[in-house]
Short mmCIF file of C-alpha atoms and ligand atoms in Angstrom, two decimals:
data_model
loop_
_atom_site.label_atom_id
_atom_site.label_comp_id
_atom_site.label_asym_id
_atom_site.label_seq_id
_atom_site.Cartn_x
_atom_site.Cartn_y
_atom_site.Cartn_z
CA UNK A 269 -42.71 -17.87 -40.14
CA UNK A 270 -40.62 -15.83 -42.86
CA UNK A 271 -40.97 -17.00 -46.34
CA UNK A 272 -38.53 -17.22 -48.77
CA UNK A 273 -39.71 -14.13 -50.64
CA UNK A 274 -39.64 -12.27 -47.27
CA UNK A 275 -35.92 -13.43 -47.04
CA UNK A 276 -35.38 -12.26 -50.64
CA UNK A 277 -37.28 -9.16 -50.24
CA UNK A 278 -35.21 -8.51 -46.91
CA UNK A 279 -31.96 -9.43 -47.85
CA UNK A 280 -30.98 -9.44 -51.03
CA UNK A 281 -33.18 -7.24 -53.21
CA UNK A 282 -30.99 -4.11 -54.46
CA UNK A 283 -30.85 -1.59 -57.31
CA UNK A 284 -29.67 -3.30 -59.86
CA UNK A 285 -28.46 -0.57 -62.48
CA UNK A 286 -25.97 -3.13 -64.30
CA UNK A 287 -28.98 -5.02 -65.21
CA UNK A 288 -31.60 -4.62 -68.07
CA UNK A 289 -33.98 -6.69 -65.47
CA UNK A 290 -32.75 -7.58 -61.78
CA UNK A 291 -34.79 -10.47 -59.46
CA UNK A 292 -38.25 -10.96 -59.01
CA UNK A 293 -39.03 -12.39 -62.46
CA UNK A 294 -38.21 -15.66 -63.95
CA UNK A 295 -34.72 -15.02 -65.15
CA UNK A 296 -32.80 -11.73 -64.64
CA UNK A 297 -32.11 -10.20 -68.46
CA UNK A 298 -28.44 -8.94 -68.90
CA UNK A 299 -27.11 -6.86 -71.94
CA UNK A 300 -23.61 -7.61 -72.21
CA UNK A 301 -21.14 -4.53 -74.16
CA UNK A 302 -21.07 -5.30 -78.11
CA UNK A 303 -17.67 -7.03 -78.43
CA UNK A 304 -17.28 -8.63 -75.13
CA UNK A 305 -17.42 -12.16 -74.16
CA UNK A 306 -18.84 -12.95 -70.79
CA UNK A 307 -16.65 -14.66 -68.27
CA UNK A 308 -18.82 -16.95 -65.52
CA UNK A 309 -17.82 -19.12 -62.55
CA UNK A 310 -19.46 -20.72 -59.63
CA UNK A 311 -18.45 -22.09 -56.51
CA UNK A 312 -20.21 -23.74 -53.87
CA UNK A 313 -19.26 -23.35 -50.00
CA UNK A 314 -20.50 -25.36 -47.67
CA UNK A 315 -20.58 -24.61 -43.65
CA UNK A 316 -18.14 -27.24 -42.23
CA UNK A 317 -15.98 -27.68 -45.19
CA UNK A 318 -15.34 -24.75 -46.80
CA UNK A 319 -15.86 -22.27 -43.33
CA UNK A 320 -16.33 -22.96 -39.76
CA UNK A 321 -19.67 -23.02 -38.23
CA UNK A 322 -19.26 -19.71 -36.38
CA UNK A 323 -17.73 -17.97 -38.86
CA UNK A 324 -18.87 -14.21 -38.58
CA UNK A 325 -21.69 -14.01 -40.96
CA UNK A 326 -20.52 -10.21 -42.55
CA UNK A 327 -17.22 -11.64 -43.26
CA UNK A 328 -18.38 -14.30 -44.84
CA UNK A 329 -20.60 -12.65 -47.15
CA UNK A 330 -17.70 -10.71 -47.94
CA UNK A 331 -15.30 -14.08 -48.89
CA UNK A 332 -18.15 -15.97 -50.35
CA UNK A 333 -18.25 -13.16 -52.97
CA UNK A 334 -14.55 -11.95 -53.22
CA UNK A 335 -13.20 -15.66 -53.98
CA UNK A 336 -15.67 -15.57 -56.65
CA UNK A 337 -14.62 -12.23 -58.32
CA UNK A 338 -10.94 -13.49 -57.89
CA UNK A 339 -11.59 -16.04 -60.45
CA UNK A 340 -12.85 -13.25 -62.78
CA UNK A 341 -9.51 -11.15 -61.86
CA UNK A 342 -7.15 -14.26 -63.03
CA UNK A 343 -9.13 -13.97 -66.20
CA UNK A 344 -8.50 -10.14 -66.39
CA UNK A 345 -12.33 -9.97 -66.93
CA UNK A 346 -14.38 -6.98 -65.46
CA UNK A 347 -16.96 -8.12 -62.41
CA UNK A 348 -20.39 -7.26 -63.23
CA UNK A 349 -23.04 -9.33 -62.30
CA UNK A 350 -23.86 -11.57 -59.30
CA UNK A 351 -26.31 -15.00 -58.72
CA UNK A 352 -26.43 -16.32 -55.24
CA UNK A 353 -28.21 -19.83 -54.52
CA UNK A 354 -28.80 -20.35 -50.47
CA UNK A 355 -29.69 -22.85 -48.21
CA UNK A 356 -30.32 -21.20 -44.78
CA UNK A 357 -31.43 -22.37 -41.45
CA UNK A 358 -34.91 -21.03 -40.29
CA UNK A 359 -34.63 -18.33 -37.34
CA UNK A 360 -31.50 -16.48 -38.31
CA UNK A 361 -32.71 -12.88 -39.16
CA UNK A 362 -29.31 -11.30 -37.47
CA UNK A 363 -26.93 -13.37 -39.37
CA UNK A 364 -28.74 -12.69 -42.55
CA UNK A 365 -29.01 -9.59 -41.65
CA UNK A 366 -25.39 -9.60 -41.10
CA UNK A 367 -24.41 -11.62 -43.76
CA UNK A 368 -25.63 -9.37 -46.48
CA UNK A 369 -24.11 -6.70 -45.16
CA UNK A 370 -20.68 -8.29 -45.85
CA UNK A 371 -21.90 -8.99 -49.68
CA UNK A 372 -23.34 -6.11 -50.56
CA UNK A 373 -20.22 -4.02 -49.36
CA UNK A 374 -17.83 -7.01 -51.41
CA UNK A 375 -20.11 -6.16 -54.40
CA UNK A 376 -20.88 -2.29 -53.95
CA UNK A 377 -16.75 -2.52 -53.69
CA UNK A 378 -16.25 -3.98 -57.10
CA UNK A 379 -19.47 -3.08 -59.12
CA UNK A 380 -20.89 -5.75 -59.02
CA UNK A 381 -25.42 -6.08 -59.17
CA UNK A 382 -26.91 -9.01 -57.56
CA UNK A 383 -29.11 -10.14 -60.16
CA UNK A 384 -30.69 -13.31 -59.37
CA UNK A 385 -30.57 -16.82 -57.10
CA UNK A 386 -32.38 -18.94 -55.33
CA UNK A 387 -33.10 -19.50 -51.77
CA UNK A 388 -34.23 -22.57 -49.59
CA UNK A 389 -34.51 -23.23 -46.02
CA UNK A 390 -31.89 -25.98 -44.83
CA UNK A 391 -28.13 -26.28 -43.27
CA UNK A 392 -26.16 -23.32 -44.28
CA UNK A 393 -25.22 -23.57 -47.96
CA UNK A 394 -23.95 -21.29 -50.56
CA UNK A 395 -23.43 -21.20 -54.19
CA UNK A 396 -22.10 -17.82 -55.76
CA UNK A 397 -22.42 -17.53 -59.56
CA UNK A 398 -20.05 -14.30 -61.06
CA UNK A 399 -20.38 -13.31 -64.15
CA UNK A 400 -17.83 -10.58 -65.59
CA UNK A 401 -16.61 -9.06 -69.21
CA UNK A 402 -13.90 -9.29 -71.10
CA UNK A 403 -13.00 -7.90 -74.50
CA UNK A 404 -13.81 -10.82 -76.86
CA UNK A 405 -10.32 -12.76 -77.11
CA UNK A 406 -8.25 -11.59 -74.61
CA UNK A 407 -9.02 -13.00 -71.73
CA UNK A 408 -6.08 -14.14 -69.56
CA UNK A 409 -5.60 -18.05 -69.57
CA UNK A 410 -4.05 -20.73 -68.05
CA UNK A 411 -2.66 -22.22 -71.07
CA UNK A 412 -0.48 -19.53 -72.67
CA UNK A 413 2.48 -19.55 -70.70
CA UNK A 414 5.87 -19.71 -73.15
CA UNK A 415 9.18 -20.57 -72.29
CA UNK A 416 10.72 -17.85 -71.60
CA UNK A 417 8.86 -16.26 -69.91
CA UNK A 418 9.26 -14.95 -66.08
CA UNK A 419 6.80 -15.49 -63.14
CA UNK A 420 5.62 -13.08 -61.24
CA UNK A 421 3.26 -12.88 -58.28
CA UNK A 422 1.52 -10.40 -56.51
CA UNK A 423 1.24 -9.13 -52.59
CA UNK A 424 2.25 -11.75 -49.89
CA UNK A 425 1.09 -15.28 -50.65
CA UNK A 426 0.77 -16.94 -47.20
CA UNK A 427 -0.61 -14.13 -45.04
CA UNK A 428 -3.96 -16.04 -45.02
CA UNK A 429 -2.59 -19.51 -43.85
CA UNK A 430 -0.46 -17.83 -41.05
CA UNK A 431 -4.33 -15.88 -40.02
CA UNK A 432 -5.88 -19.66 -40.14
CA UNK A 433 -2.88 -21.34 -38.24
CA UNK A 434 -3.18 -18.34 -35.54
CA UNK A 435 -6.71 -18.89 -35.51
CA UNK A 436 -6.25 -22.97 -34.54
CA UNK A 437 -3.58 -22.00 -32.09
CA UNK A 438 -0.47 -23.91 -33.84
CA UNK A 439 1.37 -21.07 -34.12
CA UNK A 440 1.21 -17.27 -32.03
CA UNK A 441 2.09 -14.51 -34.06
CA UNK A 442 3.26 -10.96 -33.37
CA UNK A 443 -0.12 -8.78 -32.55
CA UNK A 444 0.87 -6.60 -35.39
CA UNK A 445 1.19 -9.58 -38.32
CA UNK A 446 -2.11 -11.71 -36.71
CA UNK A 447 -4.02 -8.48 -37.48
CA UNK A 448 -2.72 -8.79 -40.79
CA UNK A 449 -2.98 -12.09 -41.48
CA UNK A 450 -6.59 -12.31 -40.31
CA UNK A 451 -7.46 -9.92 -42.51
CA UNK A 452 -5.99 -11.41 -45.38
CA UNK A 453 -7.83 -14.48 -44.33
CA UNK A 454 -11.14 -12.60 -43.65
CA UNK A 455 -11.92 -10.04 -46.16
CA UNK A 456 -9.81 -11.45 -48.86
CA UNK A 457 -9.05 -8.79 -51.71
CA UNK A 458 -9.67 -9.89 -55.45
CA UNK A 459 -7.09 -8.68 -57.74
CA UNK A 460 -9.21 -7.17 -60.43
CA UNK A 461 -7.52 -3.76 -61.06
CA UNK A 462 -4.05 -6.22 -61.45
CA UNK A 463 -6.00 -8.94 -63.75
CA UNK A 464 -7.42 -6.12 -65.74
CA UNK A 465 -4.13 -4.12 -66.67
CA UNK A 466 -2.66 -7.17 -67.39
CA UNK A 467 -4.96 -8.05 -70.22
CA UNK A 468 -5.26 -4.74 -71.32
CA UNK A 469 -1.97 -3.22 -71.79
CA UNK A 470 -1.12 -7.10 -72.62
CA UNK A 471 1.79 -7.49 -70.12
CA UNK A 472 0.67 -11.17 -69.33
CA UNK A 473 0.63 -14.20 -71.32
CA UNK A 474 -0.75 -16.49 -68.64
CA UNK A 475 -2.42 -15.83 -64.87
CA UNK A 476 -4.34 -17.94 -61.92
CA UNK A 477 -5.10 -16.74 -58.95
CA UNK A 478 -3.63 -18.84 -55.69
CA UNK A 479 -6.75 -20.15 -54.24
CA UNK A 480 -4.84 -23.31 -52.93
CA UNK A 481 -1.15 -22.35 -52.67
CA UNK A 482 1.16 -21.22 -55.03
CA UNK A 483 2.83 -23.66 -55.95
CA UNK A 484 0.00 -26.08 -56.61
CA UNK A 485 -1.86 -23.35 -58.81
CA UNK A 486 1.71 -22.78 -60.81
CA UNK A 487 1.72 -26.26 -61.37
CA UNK A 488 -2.13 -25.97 -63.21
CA UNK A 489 -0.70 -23.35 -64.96
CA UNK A 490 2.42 -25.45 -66.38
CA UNK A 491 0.31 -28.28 -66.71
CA UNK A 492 -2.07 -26.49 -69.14
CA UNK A 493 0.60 -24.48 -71.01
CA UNK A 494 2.89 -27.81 -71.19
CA UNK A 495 5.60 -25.94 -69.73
CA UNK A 496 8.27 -26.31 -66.92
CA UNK A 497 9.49 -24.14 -64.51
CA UNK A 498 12.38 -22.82 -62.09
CA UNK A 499 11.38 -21.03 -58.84
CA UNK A 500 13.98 -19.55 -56.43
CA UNK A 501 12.62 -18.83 -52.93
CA UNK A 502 15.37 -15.83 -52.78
CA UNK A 503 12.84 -14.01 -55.36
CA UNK A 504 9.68 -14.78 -53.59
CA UNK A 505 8.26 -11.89 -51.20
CA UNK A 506 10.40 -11.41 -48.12
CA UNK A 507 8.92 -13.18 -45.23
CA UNK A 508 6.99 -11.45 -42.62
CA UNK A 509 8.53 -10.84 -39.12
CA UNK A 510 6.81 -11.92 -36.35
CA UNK A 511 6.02 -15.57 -37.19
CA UNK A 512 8.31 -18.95 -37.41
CA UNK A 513 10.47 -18.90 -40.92
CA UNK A 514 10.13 -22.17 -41.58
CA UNK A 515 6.33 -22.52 -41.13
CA UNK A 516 6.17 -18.81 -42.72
CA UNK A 517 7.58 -20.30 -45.56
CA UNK A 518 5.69 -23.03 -45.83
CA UNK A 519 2.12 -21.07 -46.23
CA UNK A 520 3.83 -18.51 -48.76
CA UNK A 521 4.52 -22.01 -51.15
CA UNK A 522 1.67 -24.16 -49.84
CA UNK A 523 -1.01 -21.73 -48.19
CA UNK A 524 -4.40 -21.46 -49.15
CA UNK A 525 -6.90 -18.58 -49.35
CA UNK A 526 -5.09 -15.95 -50.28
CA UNK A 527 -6.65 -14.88 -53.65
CA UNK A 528 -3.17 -13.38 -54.86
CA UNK A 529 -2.60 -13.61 -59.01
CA UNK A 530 0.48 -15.39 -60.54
CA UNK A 531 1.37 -14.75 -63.86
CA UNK A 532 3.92 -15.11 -66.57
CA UNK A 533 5.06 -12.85 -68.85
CA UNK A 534 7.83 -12.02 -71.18
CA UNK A 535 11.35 -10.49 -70.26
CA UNK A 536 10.53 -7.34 -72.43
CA UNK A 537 7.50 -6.43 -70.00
CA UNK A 538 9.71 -5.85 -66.65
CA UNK A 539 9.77 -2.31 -66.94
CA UNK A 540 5.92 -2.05 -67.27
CA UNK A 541 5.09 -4.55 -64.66
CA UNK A 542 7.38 -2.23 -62.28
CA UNK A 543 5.71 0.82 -63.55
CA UNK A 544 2.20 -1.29 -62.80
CA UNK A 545 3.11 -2.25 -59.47
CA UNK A 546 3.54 1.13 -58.13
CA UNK A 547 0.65 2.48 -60.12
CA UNK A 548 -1.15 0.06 -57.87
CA UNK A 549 0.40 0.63 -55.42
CA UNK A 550 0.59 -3.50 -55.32
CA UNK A 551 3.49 -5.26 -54.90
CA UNK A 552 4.91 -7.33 -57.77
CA UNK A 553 7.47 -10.18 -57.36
CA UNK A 554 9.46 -12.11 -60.17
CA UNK A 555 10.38 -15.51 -58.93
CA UNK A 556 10.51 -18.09 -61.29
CA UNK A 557 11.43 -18.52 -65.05
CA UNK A 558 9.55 -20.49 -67.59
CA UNK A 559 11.35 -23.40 -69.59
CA UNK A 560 10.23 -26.02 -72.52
CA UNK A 561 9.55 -28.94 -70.75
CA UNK A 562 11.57 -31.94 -71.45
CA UNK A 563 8.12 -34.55 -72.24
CA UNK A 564 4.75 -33.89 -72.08
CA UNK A 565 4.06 -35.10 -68.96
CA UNK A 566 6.80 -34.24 -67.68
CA UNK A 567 6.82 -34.75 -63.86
CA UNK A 568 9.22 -32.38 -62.92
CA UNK A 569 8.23 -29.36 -64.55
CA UNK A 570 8.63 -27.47 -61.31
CA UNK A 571 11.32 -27.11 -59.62
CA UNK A 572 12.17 -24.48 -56.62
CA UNK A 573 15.70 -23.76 -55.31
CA UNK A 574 16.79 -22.34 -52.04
CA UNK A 575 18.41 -19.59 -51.08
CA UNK A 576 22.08 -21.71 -51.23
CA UNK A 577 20.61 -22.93 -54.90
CA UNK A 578 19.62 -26.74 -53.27
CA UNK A 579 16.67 -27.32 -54.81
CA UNK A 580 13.24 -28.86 -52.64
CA UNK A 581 11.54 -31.40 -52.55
CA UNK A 582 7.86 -30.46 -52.94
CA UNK A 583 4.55 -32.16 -52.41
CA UNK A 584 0.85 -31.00 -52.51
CA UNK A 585 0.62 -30.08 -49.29
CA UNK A 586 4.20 -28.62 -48.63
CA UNK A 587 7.65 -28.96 -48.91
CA UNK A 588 10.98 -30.02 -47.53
CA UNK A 589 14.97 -30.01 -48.16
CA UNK A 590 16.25 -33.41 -50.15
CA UNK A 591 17.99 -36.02 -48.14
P1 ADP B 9 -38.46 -19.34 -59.57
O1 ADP B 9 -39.34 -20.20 -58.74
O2 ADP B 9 -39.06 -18.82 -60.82
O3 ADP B 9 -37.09 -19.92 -59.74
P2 ADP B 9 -37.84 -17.98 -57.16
O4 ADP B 9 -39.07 -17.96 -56.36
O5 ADP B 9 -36.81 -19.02 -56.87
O6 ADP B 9 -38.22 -18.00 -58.70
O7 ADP B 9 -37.13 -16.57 -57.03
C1 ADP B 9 -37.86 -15.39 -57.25
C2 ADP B 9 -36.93 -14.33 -57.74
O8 ADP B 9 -36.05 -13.98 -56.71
C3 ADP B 9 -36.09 -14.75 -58.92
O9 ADP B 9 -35.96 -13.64 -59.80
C4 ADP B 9 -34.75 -15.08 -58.31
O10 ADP B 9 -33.67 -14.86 -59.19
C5 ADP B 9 -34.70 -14.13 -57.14
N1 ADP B 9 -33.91 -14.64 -56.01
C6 ADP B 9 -34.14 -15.76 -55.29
N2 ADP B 9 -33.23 -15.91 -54.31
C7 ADP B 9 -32.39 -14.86 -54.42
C8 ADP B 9 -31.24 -14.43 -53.71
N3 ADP B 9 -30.75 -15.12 -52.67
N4 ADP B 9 -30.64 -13.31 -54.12
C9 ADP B 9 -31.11 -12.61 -55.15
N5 ADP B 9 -32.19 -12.93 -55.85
C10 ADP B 9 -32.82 -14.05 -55.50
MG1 MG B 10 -36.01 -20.62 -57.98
#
């Protein structure tokens, strides 16, 4: 029988040069820069809920990871360090095997030293634990959005959604846009160069990153800045050929998974944010304008026109014309 030490030993023990002291001891000892504040999420995902049972085990040790360091890129905070807490059936030595595979090439991607966790035999359970920098005070928030201000987002919000519906045969895409969307929906890419420019050359006042659909995230982001908002589908990304319009646009302004950033920020930053995007080669989209909202709670602080100005009628889990 392997032991969990084996399984540590195995599988997740790596050089850990971001670290003052890595695993094996009783904590792992981290020495953040003088002047930065540290910047830590976790997220659990369990087998059934959060992926499918035979989800390939290298890309999802990739995802498990990258959704994790896209919360650190909507903060504009620097990934450095790594805790992963397991669950994992007995007798799997090839998806282990497998599995860190995907992480470690996530993490070797963005810098990243697995420092520490905690592993258990039982049904397939993870909790990732990221913990980045960020010069003390800067951070990108949800909160700071000011009327005024445009919206932008990045990439192609939806590609992932399209991959999943593809996946559950309700919809066939074009061989050319499934292999994209899978991708998008496999080996999700954080935004962290994008986060990171943003906070340091200050070209953002607020950012999230869409892990449930853009317009839902928005909406946290108006919520917590007390804001409202106009959104005109002829500004969003153009959709992809290849799939159905309608459902198309549907997972650009509902999808999940795709680990894009949105962001506000003021008028006078256009010409930067243009000069960013193709620095990054990393498309950047305006689509929306920030107001004052008319109350506090106000329940129409979003509102998203057409592309014959009728505005939609939106929900949580889509949208459709009025009337
Ligand atoms: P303790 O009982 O003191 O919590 P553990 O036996 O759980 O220690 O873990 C031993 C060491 O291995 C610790 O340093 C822990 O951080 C590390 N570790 C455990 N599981 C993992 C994992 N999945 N990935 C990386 N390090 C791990
Ligand atoms: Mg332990």
């Amino acid at each position: 029988m392997v032991s969990e030490f084996d399984v540590i030993a195995r599988y997740f023990s790596r050089p850990t040069p971001q670290a003052v002291l890595g695993p094996g001891d009783d904590c792992a000892l981290l020495a953040p820069a003088a002047g930065s504040e540290l910047a830590i999420s976790t997220d659990m995902l369990v087998e059934g809920s959060h992926f499918l049972p035979d989800t390939d085990p290298c890309q999802l040790g990739w995802k498990a990871l990258a959704v994790n360091l896209s919360d650190l890129a909507a903060m504009g905070a620097t990934p450095r360090w790594a805790l992963l807490a397991g669950s994992f059936p007995e007798g799997r030595a090839v998806w282990l095997e497998a599995f860190a595979t995907g992480f470690f090439a996530c993490a070797t991607h963005f810098g990243v030293d697995l420092v520490g966790g905690d592993t258990t035999r039982g049904p397939l359970n993870l909790c990732l634990t990221v913990i980045g920098e960020v010069a003390a005070g800067t951070a990108l928030r949800r909160d700071r959005a000011l009327p005024g201000d445009d919206l932008w987002v990045s990439g192609q919000p939806g590609l992932a959604a399209l991959g999943l519906a593809h996946l559950q045969g309700t919809t066939r895409l074009s061989e050319g846009l499934a292999r994209r969307c899978l991708a998008a929906l496999q080996q999700p890419r954080p935004r962290v160069e994008l986060g990171r420019e943003l906070r340091r050359r200050g070209l953002a006042h607020a950012a999230i990153d869409v892990s449930d659909g853009l317009l839902g995230d928005l909406e946290h982001v108006l919520e917590r800045s007390a804001v409202a908002a106009e959104v005109s589908t002829t500004q969003l990304p153009y959709l992809p050929a290849g799939a159905d319009p309608t459902l198309a646009r549907r997972c650009q302004l509902s999808g999940g998974d795709d680990y894009e950033l949105v962001f506000s920020a003021p008028p006078a930053k256009r010409g930067a944010l243009s000069a960013l995007a193709a620095e990054l080669d990393l498309p950047l989209w305006r689509f929306g304008r920030v107001f004052a909202a008319a109350t506090a709670t106000d329940a129409t602080r979003l509102t998203v026109v057409d592309e014959n100005g009728q505005p939609l009628a939106i929900d949580r889990t889509g949208f459709d014309h009025f009337g």
